[in-house]
Amino acid sequence: MQEVVLVVDDDKTILNYTAELLTGMGANVLACNSPVEALEIIREKSVAIVVSDYYMPEMTGLELFSRMREFSHSIVKILMTSKADLAMAVGAINSGEVFRFLSKPWQDTQMIAAVRDGVRRYRMLRASSEDMEFLLHALGQTIELKDPLTKGHCERVATYAEIIARRMGLDMETKHDLKVGSWLHDCGKIGVPEAILNAERGLTDQEMEVIRKHPLWGATVAEAANLPAAVVNIILHHHEYYNGRGYPMGLGTDAIPLEARIVAAADVYDALRSSRPYRPGFSYSDTRGIMEAMSGNQLDPAILATLFDGLDEYRDATGDHPLPPRL
């Protein structure tokens, strides 16, 4: 069993016993006696199942499960409770907050069965998630067919956004939203005529108005598809400017969602590095100079600095780096 099972209990005797039991069944087990520590583990590692006690000094098991949603929605939750908490546990299961509960003292066979069921549940959720991810990635590639010169753009933007996210220490859920949002950030261009997208000339004011509508069109589609709010924010706000002069809403500074500010920097970087009919792609050093002039105007200065700090890790002997760098 490759999936990670995290056991959380402030009672070290129960913690160690449970960890040894699950290790004996072949599980990849991590154990800690602090829900705060558990959250740090979940932030850093891909955890499939959390088996947690209910009563703990720092927070309850249900509070821990609620906080875990900041990092992942796919973790399967198993709660250990006393018989006095039966009504609470049943309510948590009915609300979808908990997959299984085990009433203390539980039998070894009960714990093993619950974890095995949890692994099957996790694998099913992951398979569904991967299918959806494949479809979203395919949609991003389909959008690029309207403008052949942007082939691979969305994938590269996702790579650069990942570099920024790593340097910022963002959690796994946010990284995933950044990846999907990068793939789909230009999905509203489905509604833009190809004659405008592929024009090898300056656009008229009317044509620019059509272009400026694509974030709104894309966000409407993303909301209708029930995509996460962070993904919708990326699609809607990746053309906002840090100085408040962008579109579609004229937001500025921290009013622009963080995810959108990250993708905006990644988007501009790839656009400058990529060749167009009217110019070749800029070198790394030229791109850096152009973007530094945008710092505090179009782009968030801190995020811009983070992007180039991250890209420095991938530069080659010439001072450039592959496009995109291999992560």
Tab-separated table of C-alpha atoms in Angstrom:
chain	number	residue	atom	x	y	z
A	1	MET	CA	0.000	0.000	0.000
A	2	GLN	CA	1.722	3.187	-1.216
A	3	GLU	CA	-0.830	5.665	0.121
A	4	VAL	CA	0.170	7.551	3.279
A	5	VAL	CA	-1.978	7.021	6.382
A	6	LEU	CA	-1.553	9.677	9.090
A	7	VAL	CA	-2.533	8.745	12.662
A	8	VAL	CA	-3.201	11.600	15.115
A	9	ASP	CA	-3.811	11.043	18.841
A	10	ASP	CA	-2.532	12.879	21.903
A	11	ASP	CA	-2.503	9.556	23.813
A	12	LYS	CA	0.914	8.174	22.870
A	13	THR	CA	0.016	4.626	23.870
A	14	ILE	CA	-2.942	4.519	21.459
A	15	LEU	CA	-0.949	6.435	18.846
A	16	ASN	CA	1.932	3.960	18.854
A	17	TYR	CA	-0.348	0.928	18.958
A	18	THR	CA	-2.433	2.156	16.020
A	19	ALA	CA	0.649	3.049	13.996
A	20	GLU	CA	2.192	-0.393	14.581
A	21	LEU	CA	-1.092	-2.127	13.719
A	22	LEU	CA	-1.452	-0.289	10.403
A	23	THR	CA	2.234	-0.706	9.559
A	24	GLY	CA	1.754	-4.422	10.116
A	25	MET	CA	-1.033	-4.507	7.511
A	26	GLY	CA	1.356	-2.943	4.987
A	27	ALA	CA	0.299	0.686	5.275
A	28	ASN	CA	2.715	3.598	4.821
A	29	VAL	CA	2.135	5.197	8.231
A	30	LEU	CA	3.005	8.569	9.716
A	31	ALA	CA	2.087	9.357	13.326
A	32	CYS	CA	1.952	12.459	15.507
A	33	ASN	CA	0.313	13.426	18.797
A	34	SER	CA	-0.547	17.007	17.804
A	35	PRO	CA	-3.232	18.150	15.349
A	36	VAL	CA	-1.161	21.282	14.678
A	37	GLU	CA	1.760	19.083	13.670
A	38	ALA	CA	-0.648	16.998	11.595
A	39	LEU	CA	-1.609	20.076	9.578
A	40	GLU	CA	2.062	20.765	8.845
A	41	ILE	CA	2.523	17.189	7.640
A	42	ILE	CA	-0.543	17.463	5.390
A	43	ARG	CA	0.767	20.743	3.981
A	44	GLU	CA	4.062	19.108	3.003
A	45	LYS	CA	3.081	15.547	2.065
A	46	SER	CA	0.455	13.800	-0.026
A	47	VAL	CA	-1.687	12.097	2.629
A	48	ALA	CA	-4.475	9.689	1.652
A	49	ILE	CA	-6.118	8.939	5.002
A	50	VAL	CA	-6.144	10.637	8.400
A	51	VAL	CA	-7.142	8.561	11.422
A	52	SER	CA	-7.711	11.011	14.276
A	53	ASP	CA	-8.913	11.018	17.850
A	54	TYR	CA	-11.780	13.385	18.610
A	55	TYR	CA	-10.721	14.953	21.940
A	56	MET	CA	-7.265	16.560	21.783
A	57	PRO	CA	-5.909	19.621	23.640
A	58	GLU	CA	-5.171	21.894	20.658
A	59	MET	CA	-8.309	21.184	18.619
A	60	THR	CA	-10.862	18.438	18.150
A	61	GLY	CA	-10.615	15.830	15.430
A	62	LEU	CA	-13.503	17.474	13.562
A	63	GLU	CA	-11.764	20.846	13.748
A	64	LEU	CA	-8.651	19.201	12.345
A	65	PHE	CA	-10.678	17.694	9.488
A	66	SER	CA	-12.184	21.091	8.726
A	67	ARG	CA	-8.753	22.757	8.634
A	68	MET	CA	-7.437	20.012	6.343
A	69	ARG	CA	-9.708	21.260	3.581
A	70	GLU	CA	-7.315	24.204	3.186
A	71	PHE	CA	-4.807	21.734	1.746
A	72	SER	CA	-6.801	18.907	0.175
A	73	HIS	CA	-10.398	17.856	-0.411
A	74	SER	CA	-9.561	14.248	-1.249
A	75	ILE	CA	-8.168	13.038	2.099
A	76	VAL	CA	-10.337	10.294	3.627
A	77	LYS	CA	-11.152	10.971	7.279
A	78	ILE	CA	-11.586	8.321	9.992
A	79	LEU	CA	-12.549	9.504	13.482
A	80	MET	CA	-11.900	7.679	16.760
A	81	THR	CA	-14.494	8.568	19.397
A	82	SER	CA	-15.827	7.465	22.735
A	83	LYS	CA	-19.317	5.957	22.880
A	84	ALA	CA	-20.549	9.181	24.468
A	85	ASP	CA	-19.818	10.962	21.191
A	86	LEU	CA	-21.882	8.576	19.073
A	87	ALA	CA	-24.528	11.116	18.034
A	88	MET	CA	-21.830	13.611	17.095
A	89	ALA	CA	-19.968	11.027	15.017
A	90	VAL	CA	-23.097	9.897	13.173
A	91	GLY	CA	-23.928	13.524	12.390
A	92	ALA	CA	-20.413	14.066	11.022
A	93	ILE	CA	-20.761	11.041	8.754
A	94	ASN	CA	-24.185	12.134	7.530
A	95	SER	CA	-22.802	15.578	6.672
A	96	GLY	CA	-19.990	14.019	4.681
A	97	GLU	CA	-17.315	15.336	7.035
A	98	VAL	CA	-16.178	11.859	8.142
A	99	PHE	CA	-15.870	8.644	6.139
A	100	ARG	CA	-15.894	6.234	9.110
A	101	PHE	CA	-15.833	6.425	12.881
A	102	LEU	CA	-14.523	3.885	15.360
A	103	SER	CA	-15.895	3.809	18.874
A	104	LYS	CA	-13.211	3.345	21.536
A	105	PRO	CA	-12.082	0.785	22.440
A	106	TRP	CA	-12.111	-0.486	18.880
A	107	GLN	CA	-11.079	-3.927	17.679
A	108	ASP	CA	-8.012	-4.385	15.483
A	109	THR	CA	-10.156	-5.885	12.726
A	110	GLN	CA	-12.402	-2.799	12.777
A	111	MET	CA	-9.473	-0.419	12.353
A	112	ILE	CA	-7.911	-2.484	9.567
A	113	ALA	CA	-11.250	-2.768	7.727
A	114	ALA	CA	-11.886	0.987	8.041
A	115	VAL	CA	-8.454	1.868	6.634
A	116	ARG	CA	-8.769	-0.622	3.779
A	117	ASP	CA	-12.178	0.827	2.891
A	118	GLY	CA	-10.629	4.282	3.143
A	119	VAL	CA	-7.878	3.376	0.686
A	120	ARG	CA	-10.471	2.149	-1.823
A	121	ARG	CA	-12.416	5.369	-1.335
A	122	TYR	CA	-9.295	7.484	-1.812
A	123	ARG	CA	-8.331	5.651	-4.979
A	124	MET	CA	-11.819	6.139	-6.385
A	125	LEU	CA	-11.727	9.866	-5.600
A	126	ARG	CA	-8.268	10.192	-7.126
A	127	ALA	CA	-9.322	8.372	-10.293
A	128	SER	CA	-12.300	10.710	-10.697
A	129	SER	CA	-10.064	13.695	-10.036
A	130	GLU	CA	-7.495	12.537	-12.602
A	131	ASP	CA	-10.228	12.034	-15.213
A	132	MET	CA	-11.463	15.567	-14.603
A	133	GLU	CA	-7.912	16.917	-14.736
A	134	PHE	CA	-7.384	15.220	-18.101
A	135	LEU	CA	-10.539	16.860	-19.455
A	136	LEU	CA	-9.550	20.303	-18.168
A	137	HIS	CA	-6.078	19.975	-19.659
A	138	ALA	CA	-7.592	18.897	-22.972
A	139	LEU	CA	-9.887	21.938	-22.874
A	140	GLY	CA	-6.903	24.225	-22.398
A	141	GLN	CA	-5.196	22.643	-25.400
A	142	THR	CA	-8.373	22.964	-27.477
A	143	ILE	CA	-8.486	26.702	-26.793
A	144	GLU	CA	-4.954	27.026	-28.161
A	145	LEU	CA	-6.127	25.602	-31.504
A	146	LYS	CA	-7.808	28.950	-32.182
A	147	ASP	CA	-4.376	30.571	-32.101
A	148	PRO	CA	-1.698	28.110	-33.287
A	149	LEU	CA	1.102	30.485	-32.281
A	150	THR	CA	0.195	30.000	-28.620
A	151	LYS	CA	0.592	26.206	-28.719
A	152	GLY	CA	1.922	25.044	-25.360
A	153	HIS	CA	1.398	28.470	-23.768
A	154	CYS	CA	-1.050	27.315	-21.083
A	155	GLU	CA	1.177	24.402	-20.069
A	156	ARG	CA	4.191	26.687	-19.799
A	157	VAL	CA	2.247	29.238	-17.764
A	158	ALA	CA	1.337	26.398	-15.378
A	159	THR	CA	5.040	25.524	-15.060
A	160	TYR	CA	6.035	29.082	-14.205
A	161	ALA	CA	3.137	29.426	-11.754
A	162	GLU	CA	4.347	26.224	-10.063
A	163	ILE	CA	7.839	27.723	-9.701
A	164	ILE	CA	6.361	30.766	-7.948
A	165	ALA	CA	4.096	28.615	-5.748
A	166	ARG	CA	7.026	26.457	-4.622
A	167	ARG	CA	9.100	29.470	-3.653
A	168	MET	CA	6.145	30.918	-1.728
A	169	GLY	CA	5.525	27.637	0.119
A	170	LEU	CA	1.897	27.438	-0.974
A	171	ASP	CA	-0.146	24.360	-0.077
A	172	MET	CA	-0.959	21.501	-2.442
A	173	GLU	CA	-4.560	22.558	-3.027
A	174	THR	CA	-3.503	26.044	-4.086
A	175	LYS	CA	-0.829	24.594	-6.385
A	176	HIS	CA	-3.463	22.418	-8.018
A	177	ASP	CA	-5.807	25.383	-8.492
A	178	LEU	CA	-2.927	27.346	-10.020
A	179	LYS	CA	-2.251	24.527	-12.466
A	180	VAL	CA	-5.884	24.251	-13.575
A	181	GLY	CA	-6.305	28.030	-13.633
A	182	SER	CA	-3.187	28.352	-15.802
A	183	TRP	CA	-4.542	25.798	-18.250
A	184	LEU	CA	-7.866	27.626	-18.462
A	185	HIS	CA	-6.883	31.260	-17.937
A	186	ASP	CA	-7.666	32.134	-21.558
A	187	CYS	CA	-10.709	29.872	-21.976
A	188	GLY	CA	-12.891	32.933	-22.623
A	189	LYS	CA	-11.057	33.400	-25.928
A	190	ILE	CA	-13.372	30.719	-27.296
A	191	GLY	CA	-15.752	33.658	-27.799
A	192	VAL	CA	-13.206	35.861	-29.591
A	193	PRO	CA	-13.217	35.649	-33.426
A	194	GLU	CA	-10.045	34.120	-34.864
A	195	ALA	CA	-9.653	37.128	-37.160
A	196	ILE	CA	-9.031	39.211	-34.028
A	197	LEU	CA	-6.893	36.636	-32.190
A	198	ASN	CA	-4.634	36.065	-35.195
A	199	ALA	CA	-4.488	39.613	-36.527
A	200	GLU	CA	-0.954	40.582	-37.599
A	201	ARG	CA	-1.642	44.276	-37.023
A	202	GLY	CA	-2.717	46.608	-34.279
A	203	LEU	CA	-6.289	46.054	-33.110
A	204	THR	CA	-8.991	48.699	-33.337
A	205	ASP	CA	-10.641	50.030	-30.188
A	206	GLN	CA	-13.720	47.922	-30.909
A	207	GLU	CA	-11.610	44.799	-31.356
A	208	MET	CA	-9.810	45.510	-28.088
A	209	GLU	CA	-13.171	45.743	-26.350
A	210	VAL	CA	-13.945	42.223	-27.584
A	211	ILE	CA	-10.575	40.992	-26.297
A	212	ARG	CA	-11.188	42.585	-22.893
A	213	LYS	CA	-14.383	40.581	-22.479
A	214	HIS	CA	-12.675	37.189	-22.553
A	215	PRO	CA	-11.965	37.038	-18.790
A	216	LEU	CA	-15.661	37.601	-18.023
A	217	TRP	CA	-16.759	35.027	-20.585
A	218	GLY	CA	-14.271	32.487	-19.264
A	219	ALA	CA	-15.185	33.056	-15.614
A	220	THR	CA	-18.871	32.558	-16.447
A	221	VAL	CA	-18.080	29.179	-17.985
A	222	ALA	CA	-15.867	28.181	-15.021
A	223	GLU	CA	-18.555	29.112	-12.496
A	224	ALA	CA	-21.170	27.148	-14.438
A	225	ALA	CA	-18.816	24.129	-14.310
A	226	ASN	CA	-18.520	24.499	-10.501
A	227	LEU	CA	-14.751	24.915	-10.663
A	228	PRO	CA	-13.046	26.126	-7.454
A	229	ALA	CA	-13.260	29.824	-6.639
A	230	ALA	CA	-9.482	30.175	-7.009
A	231	VAL	CA	-9.662	28.873	-10.594
A	232	VAL	CA	-12.509	31.265	-11.396
A	233	ASN	CA	-10.487	34.138	-9.900
A	234	ILE	CA	-7.496	33.311	-12.106
A	235	ILE	CA	-9.618	33.311	-15.247
A	236	LEU	CA	-11.457	36.505	-14.263
A	237	HIS	CA	-8.569	38.585	-12.907
A	238	HIS	CA	-5.336	37.580	-14.678
A	239	HIS	CA	-5.453	40.818	-16.712
A	240	GLU	CA	-5.883	43.096	-13.697
A	241	TYR	CA	-2.916	45.416	-13.132
A	242	TYR	CA	-1.221	45.919	-9.789
A	243	ASN	CA	-1.735	49.690	-10.224
A	244	GLY	CA	-5.489	49.221	-10.791
A	245	ARG	CA	-5.479	50.040	-14.511
A	246	GLY	CA	-6.159	46.565	-15.856
A	247	TYR	CA	-9.401	44.795	-16.728
A	248	PRO	CA	-12.154	43.683	-16.370
A	249	MET	CA	-12.766	45.247	-12.919
A	250	GLY	CA	-9.851	47.617	-12.374
A	251	LEU	CA	-8.732	45.921	-9.169
A	252	GLY	CA	-5.328	46.803	-7.720
A	253	THR	CA	-2.679	45.539	-5.282
A	254	ASP	CA	-3.981	42.961	-2.778
A	255	ALA	CA	-7.568	43.320	-4.016
A	256	ILE	CA	-6.446	41.138	-6.929
A	257	PRO	CA	-6.611	37.520	-5.736
A	258	LEU	CA	-3.179	36.046	-5.058
A	259	GLU	CA	-3.633	33.219	-7.560
A	260	ALA	CA	-4.463	35.703	-10.322
A	261	ARG	CA	-1.379	37.799	-9.529
A	262	ILE	CA	0.788	34.678	-9.774
A	263	VAL	CA	-0.654	33.587	-13.114
A	264	ALA	CA	-0.426	37.150	-14.455
A	265	ALA	CA	3.353	37.149	-13.906
A	266	ALA	CA	3.715	33.658	-15.403
A	267	ASP	CA	1.544	34.665	-18.382
A	268	VAL	CA	3.561	37.795	-19.183
A	269	TYR	CA	6.846	35.916	-18.831
A	270	ASP	CA	5.845	33.236	-21.322
A	271	ALA	CA	4.352	35.769	-23.736
A	272	LEU	CA	7.644	37.687	-23.838
A	273	ARG	CA	9.795	34.557	-24.217
A	274	SER	CA	7.619	33.198	-27.048
A	275	SER	CA	8.065	34.201	-30.703
A	276	ARG	CA	5.339	36.061	-32.573
A	277	PRO	CA	4.935	36.837	-36.319
A	278	TYR	CA	6.091	40.403	-35.694
A	279	ARG	CA	9.052	39.590	-33.363
A	280	PRO	CA	11.220	36.750	-32.058
A	281	GLY	CA	10.978	35.721	-28.418
A	282	PHE	CA	13.041	37.810	-26.014
A	283	SER	CA	16.067	36.395	-24.215
A	284	TYR	CA	15.953	35.691	-20.495
A	285	SER	CA	17.893	38.838	-19.620
A	286	ASP	CA	15.814	41.070	-21.908
A	287	THR	CA	12.589	39.565	-20.570
A	288	ARG	CA	13.739	40.203	-17.029
A	289	GLY	CA	14.509	43.828	-17.824
A	290	ILE	CA	11.134	44.384	-19.499
A	291	MET	CA	9.240	42.791	-16.612
A	292	GLU	CA	11.191	44.675	-13.943
A	293	ALA	CA	9.914	47.852	-15.601
A	294	MET	CA	6.381	46.480	-15.032
A	295	SER	CA	7.013	45.927	-11.315
A	296	GLY	CA	4.483	47.849	-9.238
A	297	ASN	CA	2.604	48.900	-12.371
A	298	GLN	CA	1.275	45.841	-14.165
A	299	LEU	CA	2.782	43.163	-11.922
A	300	ASP	CA	3.059	42.474	-8.199
A	301	PRO	CA	6.680	43.283	-7.222
A	302	ALA	CA	6.984	40.490	-4.652
A	303	ILE	CA	5.620	37.838	-7.005
A	304	LEU	CA	7.820	39.078	-9.850
A	305	ALA	CA	10.903	38.810	-7.624
A	306	THR	CA	9.829	35.328	-6.563
A	307	LEU	CA	9.463	34.223	-10.190
A	308	PHE	CA	12.985	35.279	-11.125
A	309	ASP	CA	14.468	33.873	-7.908
A	310	GLY	CA	12.880	30.556	-8.850
A	311	LEU	CA	13.952	30.705	-12.505
A	312	ASP	CA	17.551	31.340	-11.449
A	313	GLU	CA	17.684	27.709	-10.265
A	314	TYR	CA	17.189	26.492	-13.858
A	315	ARG	CA	19.549	28.788	-15.767
A	316	ASP	CA	22.217	27.120	-17.892
A	317	ALA	CA	25.836	28.046	-18.596
A	318	THR	CA	24.774	30.764	-21.026
A	319	GLY	CA	22.599	32.438	-18.383
A	320	ASP	CA	19.390	31.286	-20.042
A	321	HIS	CA	17.191	28.308	-19.252
A	322	PRO	CA	15.142	25.751	-21.205
A	323	LEU	CA	11.619	26.819	-22.164
A	324	PRO	CA	10.030	25.795	-19.899
A	325	PRO	CA	12.549	24.540	-17.320
A	326	ARG	CA	12.187	20.926	-16.239
A	327	LEU	CA	10.791	20.718	-12.706
